[in-house]
N, CA, C and O atoms as a Tinker XYZ file with bonds, in Angstrom:
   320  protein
     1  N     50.015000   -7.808000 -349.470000    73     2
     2  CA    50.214000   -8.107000 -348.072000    64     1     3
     3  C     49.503000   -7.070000 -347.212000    63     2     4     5
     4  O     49.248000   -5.889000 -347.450000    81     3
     5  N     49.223000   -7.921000 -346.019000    73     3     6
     6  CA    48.407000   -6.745000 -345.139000    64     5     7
     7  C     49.348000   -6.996000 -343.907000    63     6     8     9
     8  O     50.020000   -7.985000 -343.619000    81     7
     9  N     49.193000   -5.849000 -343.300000    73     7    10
    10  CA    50.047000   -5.464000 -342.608000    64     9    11
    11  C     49.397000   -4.345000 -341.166000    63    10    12    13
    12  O     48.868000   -3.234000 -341.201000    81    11
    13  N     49.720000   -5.193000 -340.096000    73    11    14
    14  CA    48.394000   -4.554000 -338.755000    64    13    15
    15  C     49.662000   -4.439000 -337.579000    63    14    16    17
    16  O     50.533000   -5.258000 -337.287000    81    15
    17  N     49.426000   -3.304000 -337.132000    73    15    18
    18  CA    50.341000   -2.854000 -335.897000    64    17    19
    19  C     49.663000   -3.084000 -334.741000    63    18    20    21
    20  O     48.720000   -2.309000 -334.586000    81    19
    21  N     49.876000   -4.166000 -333.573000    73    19    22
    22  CA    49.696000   -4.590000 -332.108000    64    21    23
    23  C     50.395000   -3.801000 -331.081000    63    22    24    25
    24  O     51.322000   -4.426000 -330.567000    81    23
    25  N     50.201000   -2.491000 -330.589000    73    23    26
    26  CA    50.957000   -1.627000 -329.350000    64    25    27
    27  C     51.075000   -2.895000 -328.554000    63    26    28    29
    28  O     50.231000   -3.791000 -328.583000    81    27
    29  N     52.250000   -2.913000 -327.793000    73    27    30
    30  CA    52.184000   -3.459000 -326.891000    64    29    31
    31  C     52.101000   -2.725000 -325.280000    63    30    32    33
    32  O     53.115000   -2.195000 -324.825000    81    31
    33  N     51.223000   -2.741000 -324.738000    73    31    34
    34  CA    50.583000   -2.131000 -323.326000    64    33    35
    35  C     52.467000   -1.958000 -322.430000    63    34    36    37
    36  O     53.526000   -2.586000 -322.429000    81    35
    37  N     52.119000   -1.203000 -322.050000    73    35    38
    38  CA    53.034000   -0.500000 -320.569000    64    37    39
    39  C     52.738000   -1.947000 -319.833000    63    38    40    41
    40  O     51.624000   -2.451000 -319.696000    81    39
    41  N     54.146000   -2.562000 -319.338000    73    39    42
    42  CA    53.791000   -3.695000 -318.703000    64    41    43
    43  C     54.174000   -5.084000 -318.673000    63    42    44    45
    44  O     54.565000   -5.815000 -317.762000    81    43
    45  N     53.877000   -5.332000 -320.397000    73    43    46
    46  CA    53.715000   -6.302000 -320.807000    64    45    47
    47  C     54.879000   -6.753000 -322.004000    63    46    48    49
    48  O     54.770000   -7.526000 -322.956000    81    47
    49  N     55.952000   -5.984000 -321.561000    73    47    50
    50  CA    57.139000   -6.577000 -322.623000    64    49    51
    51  C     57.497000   -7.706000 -322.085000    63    50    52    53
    52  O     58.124000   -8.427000 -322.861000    81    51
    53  N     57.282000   -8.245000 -320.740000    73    51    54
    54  CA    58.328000   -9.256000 -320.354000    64    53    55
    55  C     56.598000  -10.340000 -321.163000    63    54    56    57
    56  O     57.055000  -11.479000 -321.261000    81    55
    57  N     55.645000  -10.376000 -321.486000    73    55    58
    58  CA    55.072000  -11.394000 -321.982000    64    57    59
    59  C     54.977000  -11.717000 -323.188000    63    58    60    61
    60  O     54.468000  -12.782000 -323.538000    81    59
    61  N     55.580000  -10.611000 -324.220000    73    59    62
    62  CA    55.326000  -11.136000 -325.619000    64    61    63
    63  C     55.878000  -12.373000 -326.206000    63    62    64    65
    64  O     55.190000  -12.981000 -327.026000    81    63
    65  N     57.122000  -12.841000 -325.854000    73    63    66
    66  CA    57.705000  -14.084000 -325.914000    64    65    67
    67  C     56.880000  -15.213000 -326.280000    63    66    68    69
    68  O     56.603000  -15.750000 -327.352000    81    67
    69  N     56.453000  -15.490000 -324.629000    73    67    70
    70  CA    55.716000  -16.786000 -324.542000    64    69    71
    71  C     54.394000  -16.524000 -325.229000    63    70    72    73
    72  O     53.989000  -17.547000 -325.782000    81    71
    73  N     53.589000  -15.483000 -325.371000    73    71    74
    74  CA    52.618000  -15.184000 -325.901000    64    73    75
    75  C     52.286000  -15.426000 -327.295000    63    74    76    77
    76  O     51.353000  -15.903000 -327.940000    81    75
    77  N     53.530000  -14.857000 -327.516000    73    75    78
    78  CA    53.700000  -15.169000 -329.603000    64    77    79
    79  C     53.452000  -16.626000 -329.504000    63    78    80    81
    80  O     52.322000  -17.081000 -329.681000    81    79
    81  N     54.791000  -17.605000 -329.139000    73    79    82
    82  CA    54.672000  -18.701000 -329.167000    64    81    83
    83  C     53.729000  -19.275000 -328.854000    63    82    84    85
    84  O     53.689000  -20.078000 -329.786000    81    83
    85  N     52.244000  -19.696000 -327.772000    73    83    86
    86  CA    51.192000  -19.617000 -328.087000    64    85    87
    87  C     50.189000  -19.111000 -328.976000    63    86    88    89
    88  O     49.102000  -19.643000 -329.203000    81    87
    89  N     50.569000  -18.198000 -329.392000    73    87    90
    90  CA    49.655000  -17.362000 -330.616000    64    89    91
    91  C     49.997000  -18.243000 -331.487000    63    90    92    93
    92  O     49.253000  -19.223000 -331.529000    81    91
    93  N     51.108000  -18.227000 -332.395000    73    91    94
    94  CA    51.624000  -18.891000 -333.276000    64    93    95
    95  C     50.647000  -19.691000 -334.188000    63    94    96    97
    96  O     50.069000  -19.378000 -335.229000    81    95
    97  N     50.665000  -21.105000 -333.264000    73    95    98
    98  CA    49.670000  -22.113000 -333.473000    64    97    99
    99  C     48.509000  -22.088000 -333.945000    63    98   100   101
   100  O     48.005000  -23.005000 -334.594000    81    99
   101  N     48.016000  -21.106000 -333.680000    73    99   102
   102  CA    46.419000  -20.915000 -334.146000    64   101   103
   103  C     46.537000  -19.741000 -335.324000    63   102   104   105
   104  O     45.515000  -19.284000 -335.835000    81   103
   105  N     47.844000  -19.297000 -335.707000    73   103   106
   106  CA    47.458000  -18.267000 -336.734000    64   105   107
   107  C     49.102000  -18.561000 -337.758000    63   106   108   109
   108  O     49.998000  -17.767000 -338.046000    81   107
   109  N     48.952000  -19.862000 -338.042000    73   107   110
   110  CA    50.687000  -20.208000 -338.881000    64   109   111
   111  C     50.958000  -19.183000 -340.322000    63   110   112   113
   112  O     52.002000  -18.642000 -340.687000    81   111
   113  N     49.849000  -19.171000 -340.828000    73   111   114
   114  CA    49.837000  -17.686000 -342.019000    64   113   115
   115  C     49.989000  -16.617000 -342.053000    63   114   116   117
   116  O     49.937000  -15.939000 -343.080000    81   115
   117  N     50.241000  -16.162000 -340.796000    73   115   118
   118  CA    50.627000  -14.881000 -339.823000    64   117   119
   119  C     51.853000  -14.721000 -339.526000    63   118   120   121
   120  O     52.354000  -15.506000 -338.720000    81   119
   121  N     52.564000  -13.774000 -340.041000    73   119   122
   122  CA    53.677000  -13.490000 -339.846000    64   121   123
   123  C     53.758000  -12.328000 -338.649000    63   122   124   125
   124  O     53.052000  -11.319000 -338.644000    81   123
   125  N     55.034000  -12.756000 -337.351000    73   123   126
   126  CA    54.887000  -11.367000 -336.271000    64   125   127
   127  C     56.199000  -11.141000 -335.950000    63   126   128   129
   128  O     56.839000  -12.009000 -335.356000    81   127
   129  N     56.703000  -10.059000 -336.271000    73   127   130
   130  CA    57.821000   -9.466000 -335.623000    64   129   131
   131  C     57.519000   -8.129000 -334.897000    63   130   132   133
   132  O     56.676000   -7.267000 -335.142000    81   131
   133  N     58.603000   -8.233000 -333.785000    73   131   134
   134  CA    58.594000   -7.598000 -332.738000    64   133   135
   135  C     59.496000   -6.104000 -333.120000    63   134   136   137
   136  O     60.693000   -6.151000 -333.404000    81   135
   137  N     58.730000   -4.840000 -333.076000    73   135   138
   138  CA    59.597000   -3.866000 -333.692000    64   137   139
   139  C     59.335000   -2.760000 -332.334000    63   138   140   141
   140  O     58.233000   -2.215000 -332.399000    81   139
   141  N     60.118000   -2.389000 -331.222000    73   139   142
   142  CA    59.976000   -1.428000 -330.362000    64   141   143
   143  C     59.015000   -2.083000 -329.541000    63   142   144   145
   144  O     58.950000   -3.195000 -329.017000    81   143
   145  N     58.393000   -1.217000 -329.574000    73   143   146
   146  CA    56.766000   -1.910000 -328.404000    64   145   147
   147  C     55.564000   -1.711000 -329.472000    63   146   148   149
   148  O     54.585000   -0.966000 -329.441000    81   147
   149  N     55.970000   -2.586000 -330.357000    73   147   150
   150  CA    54.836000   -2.553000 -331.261000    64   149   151
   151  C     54.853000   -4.701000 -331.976000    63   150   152   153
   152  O     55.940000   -5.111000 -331.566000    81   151
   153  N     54.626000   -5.080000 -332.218000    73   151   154
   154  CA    54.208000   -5.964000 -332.694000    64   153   155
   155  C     53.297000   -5.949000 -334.239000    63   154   156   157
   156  O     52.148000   -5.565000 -334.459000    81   155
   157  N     54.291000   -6.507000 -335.123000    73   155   158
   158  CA    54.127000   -5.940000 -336.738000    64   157   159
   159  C     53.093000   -7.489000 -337.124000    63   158   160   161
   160  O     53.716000   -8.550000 -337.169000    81   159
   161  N     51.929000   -7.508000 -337.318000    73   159   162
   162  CA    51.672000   -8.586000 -337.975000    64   161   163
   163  C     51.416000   -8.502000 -339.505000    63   162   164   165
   164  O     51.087000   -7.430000 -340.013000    81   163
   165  N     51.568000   -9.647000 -340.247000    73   163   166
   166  CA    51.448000   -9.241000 -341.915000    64   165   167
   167  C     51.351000  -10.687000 -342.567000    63   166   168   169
   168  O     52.174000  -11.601000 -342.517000    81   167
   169  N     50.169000  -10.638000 -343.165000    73   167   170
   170  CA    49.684000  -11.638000 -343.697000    64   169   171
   171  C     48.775000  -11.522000 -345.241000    63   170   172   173
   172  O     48.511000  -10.420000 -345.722000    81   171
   173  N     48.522000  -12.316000 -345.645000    73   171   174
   174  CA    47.636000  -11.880000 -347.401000    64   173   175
   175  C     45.971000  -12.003000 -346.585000    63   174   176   177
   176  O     44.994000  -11.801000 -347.306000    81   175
   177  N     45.801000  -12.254000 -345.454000    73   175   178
   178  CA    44.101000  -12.263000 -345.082000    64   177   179
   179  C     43.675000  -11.457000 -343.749000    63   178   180   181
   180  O     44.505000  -11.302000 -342.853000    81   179
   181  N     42.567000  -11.027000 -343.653000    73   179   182
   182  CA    42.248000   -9.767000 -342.723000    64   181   183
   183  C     42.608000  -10.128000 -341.615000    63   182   184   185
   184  O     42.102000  -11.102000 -341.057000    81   183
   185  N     43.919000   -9.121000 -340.894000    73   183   186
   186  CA    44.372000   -9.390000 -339.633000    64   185   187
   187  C     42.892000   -8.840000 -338.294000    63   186   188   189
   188  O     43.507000   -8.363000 -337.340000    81   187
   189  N     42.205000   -8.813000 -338.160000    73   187   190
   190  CA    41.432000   -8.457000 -337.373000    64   189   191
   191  C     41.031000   -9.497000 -336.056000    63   190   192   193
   192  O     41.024000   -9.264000 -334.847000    81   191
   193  N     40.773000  -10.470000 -336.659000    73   191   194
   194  CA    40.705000  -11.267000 -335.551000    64   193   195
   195  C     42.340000  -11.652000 -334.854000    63   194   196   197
   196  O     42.712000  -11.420000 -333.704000    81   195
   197  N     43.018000  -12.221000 -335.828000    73   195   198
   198  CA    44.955000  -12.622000 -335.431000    64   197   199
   199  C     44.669000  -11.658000 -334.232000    63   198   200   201
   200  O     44.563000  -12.028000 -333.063000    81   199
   201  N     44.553000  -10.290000 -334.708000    73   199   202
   202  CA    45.430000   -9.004000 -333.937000    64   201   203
   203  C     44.758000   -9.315000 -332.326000    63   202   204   205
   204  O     45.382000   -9.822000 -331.394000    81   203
   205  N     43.419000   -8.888000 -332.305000    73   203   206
   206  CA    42.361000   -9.380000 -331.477000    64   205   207
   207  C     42.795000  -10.800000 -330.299000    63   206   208   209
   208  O     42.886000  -10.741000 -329.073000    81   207
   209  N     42.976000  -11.866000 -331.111000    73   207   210
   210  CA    43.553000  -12.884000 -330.652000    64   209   211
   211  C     45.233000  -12.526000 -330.030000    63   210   212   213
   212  O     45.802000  -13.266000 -329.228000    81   211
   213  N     45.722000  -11.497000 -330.485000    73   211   214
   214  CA    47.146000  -11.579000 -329.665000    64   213   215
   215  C     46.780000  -10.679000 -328.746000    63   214   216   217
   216  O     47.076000  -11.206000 -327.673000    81   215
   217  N     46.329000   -9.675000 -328.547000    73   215   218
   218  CA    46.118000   -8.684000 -327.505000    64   217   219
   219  C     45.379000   -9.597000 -326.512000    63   218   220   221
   220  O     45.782000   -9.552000 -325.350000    81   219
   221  N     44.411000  -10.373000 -326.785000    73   219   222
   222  CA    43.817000  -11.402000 -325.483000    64   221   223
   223  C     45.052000  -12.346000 -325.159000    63   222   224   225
   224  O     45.294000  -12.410000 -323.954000    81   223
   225  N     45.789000  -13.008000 -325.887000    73   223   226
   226  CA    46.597000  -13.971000 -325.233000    64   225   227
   227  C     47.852000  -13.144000 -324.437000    63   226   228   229
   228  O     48.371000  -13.644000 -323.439000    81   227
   229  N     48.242000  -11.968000 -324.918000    73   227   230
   230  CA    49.112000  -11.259000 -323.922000    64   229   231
   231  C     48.331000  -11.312000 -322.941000    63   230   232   233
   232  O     48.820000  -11.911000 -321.983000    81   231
   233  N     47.237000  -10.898000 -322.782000    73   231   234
   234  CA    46.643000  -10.396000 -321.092000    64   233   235
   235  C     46.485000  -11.789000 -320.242000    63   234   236   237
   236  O     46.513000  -11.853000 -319.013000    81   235
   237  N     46.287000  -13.056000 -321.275000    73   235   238
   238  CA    46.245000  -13.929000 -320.643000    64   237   239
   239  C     47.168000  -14.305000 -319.965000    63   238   240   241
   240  O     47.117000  -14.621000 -318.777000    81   239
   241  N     48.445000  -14.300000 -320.934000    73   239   242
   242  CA    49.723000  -14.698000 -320.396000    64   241   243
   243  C     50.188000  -14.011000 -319.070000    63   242   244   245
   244  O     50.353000  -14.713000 -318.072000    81   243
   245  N     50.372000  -12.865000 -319.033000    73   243   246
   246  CA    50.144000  -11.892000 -318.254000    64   245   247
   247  C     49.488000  -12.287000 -316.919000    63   246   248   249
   248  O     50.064000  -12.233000 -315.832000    81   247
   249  N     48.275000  -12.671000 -317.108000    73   247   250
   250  CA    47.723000  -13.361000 -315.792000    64   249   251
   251  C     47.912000  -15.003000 -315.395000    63   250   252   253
   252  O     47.281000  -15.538000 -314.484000    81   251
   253  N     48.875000  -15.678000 -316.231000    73   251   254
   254  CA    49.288000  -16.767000 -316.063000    64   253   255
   255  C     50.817000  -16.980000 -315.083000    63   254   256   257
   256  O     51.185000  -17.804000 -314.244000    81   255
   257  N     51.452000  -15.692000 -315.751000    73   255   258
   258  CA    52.963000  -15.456000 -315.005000    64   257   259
   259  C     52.513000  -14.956000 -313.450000    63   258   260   261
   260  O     52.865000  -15.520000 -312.413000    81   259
   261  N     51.768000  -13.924000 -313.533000    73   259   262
   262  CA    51.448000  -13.231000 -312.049000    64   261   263
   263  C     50.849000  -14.370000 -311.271000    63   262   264   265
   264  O     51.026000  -14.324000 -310.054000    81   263
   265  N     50.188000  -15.360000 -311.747000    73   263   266
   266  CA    49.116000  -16.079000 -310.386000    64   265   267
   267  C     50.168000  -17.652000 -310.874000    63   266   268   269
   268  O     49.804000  -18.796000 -310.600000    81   267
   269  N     51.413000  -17.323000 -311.588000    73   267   270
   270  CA    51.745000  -18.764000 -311.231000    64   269   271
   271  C     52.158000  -18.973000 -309.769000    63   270   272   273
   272  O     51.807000  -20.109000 -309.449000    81   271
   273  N     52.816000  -18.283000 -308.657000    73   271   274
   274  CA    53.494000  -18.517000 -308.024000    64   273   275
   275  C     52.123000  -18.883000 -306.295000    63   274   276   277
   276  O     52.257000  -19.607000 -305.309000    81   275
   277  N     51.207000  -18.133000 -306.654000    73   275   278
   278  CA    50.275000  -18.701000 -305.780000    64   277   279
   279  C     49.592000  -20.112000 -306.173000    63   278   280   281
   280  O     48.760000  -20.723000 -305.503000    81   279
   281  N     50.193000  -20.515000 -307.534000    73   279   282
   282  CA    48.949000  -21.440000 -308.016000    64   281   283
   283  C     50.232000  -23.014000 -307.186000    63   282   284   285
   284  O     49.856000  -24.007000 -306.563000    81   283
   285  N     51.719000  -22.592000 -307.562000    73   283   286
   286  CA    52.469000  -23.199000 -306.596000    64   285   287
   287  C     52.199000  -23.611000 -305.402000    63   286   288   289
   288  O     52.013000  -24.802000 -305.152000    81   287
   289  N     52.140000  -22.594000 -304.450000    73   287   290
   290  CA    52.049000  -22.335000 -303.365000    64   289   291
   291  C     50.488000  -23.596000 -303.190000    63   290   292   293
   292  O     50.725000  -24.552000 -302.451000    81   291
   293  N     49.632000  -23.572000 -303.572000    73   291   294
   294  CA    48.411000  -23.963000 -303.445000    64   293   295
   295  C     48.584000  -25.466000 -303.533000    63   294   296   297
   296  O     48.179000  -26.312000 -302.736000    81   295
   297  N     49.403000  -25.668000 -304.887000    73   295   298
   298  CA    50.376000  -27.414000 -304.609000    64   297   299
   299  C     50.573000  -27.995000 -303.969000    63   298   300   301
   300  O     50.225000  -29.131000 -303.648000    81   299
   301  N     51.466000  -26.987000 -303.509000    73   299   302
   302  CA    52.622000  -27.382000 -302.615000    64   301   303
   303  C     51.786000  -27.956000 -301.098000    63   302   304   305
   304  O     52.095000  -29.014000 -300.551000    81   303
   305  N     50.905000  -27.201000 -300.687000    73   303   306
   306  CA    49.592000  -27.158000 -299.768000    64   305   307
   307  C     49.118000  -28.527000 -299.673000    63   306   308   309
   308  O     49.066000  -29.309000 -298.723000    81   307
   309  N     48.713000  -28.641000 -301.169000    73   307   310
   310  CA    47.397000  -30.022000 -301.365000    64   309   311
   311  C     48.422000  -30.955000 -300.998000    63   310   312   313
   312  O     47.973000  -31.812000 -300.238000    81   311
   313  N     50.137000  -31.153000 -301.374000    73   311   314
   314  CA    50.493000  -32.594000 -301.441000    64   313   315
   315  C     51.236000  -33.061000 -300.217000    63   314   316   317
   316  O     51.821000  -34.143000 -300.263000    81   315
   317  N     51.259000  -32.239000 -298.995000    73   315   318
   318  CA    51.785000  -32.061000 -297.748000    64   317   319
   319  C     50.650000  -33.105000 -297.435000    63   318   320
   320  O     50.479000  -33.505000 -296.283000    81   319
């Protein structure tokens, strides 16, 4: 088993949640538990990209939660 440690950034605890669960999908042979502010992945094949791939979908997520509430607002606009 291989086994790759993901810090999770100052910030970004409230996104690992939804993030995993998107991650998930694209990496089902990937095992991730959440240990402190670290994110344990462990799998039998080179975590390099997985890891790679979760550190981008946090930041994504991240910028999905922050600009949801203008992306509302912008809705709410068009259907008036």
């Amino acid at each position: 088993m291989v086994l790759r440690h993901v810090e999770i950034p100052d910030g970004f605890a409230a996104y690992v949640g939804p993030a995993l669960l998107r991650w998930g999908y694209l990496y089902p042979g990937v095992r991730a538990e959440v240990r402190d502010n670290t994110i344990v992945l462990e799998s039998d094949q080179n975590l390099e990209e997985p890891a790679a791939s979760l550190r981008h979908q946090l930041y994504r997520e991240r910028i999905y939660q922050e600009t949801l509430p203008i992306r509302c607002r912008l809705y709410e606009g068009l259907a008036r």
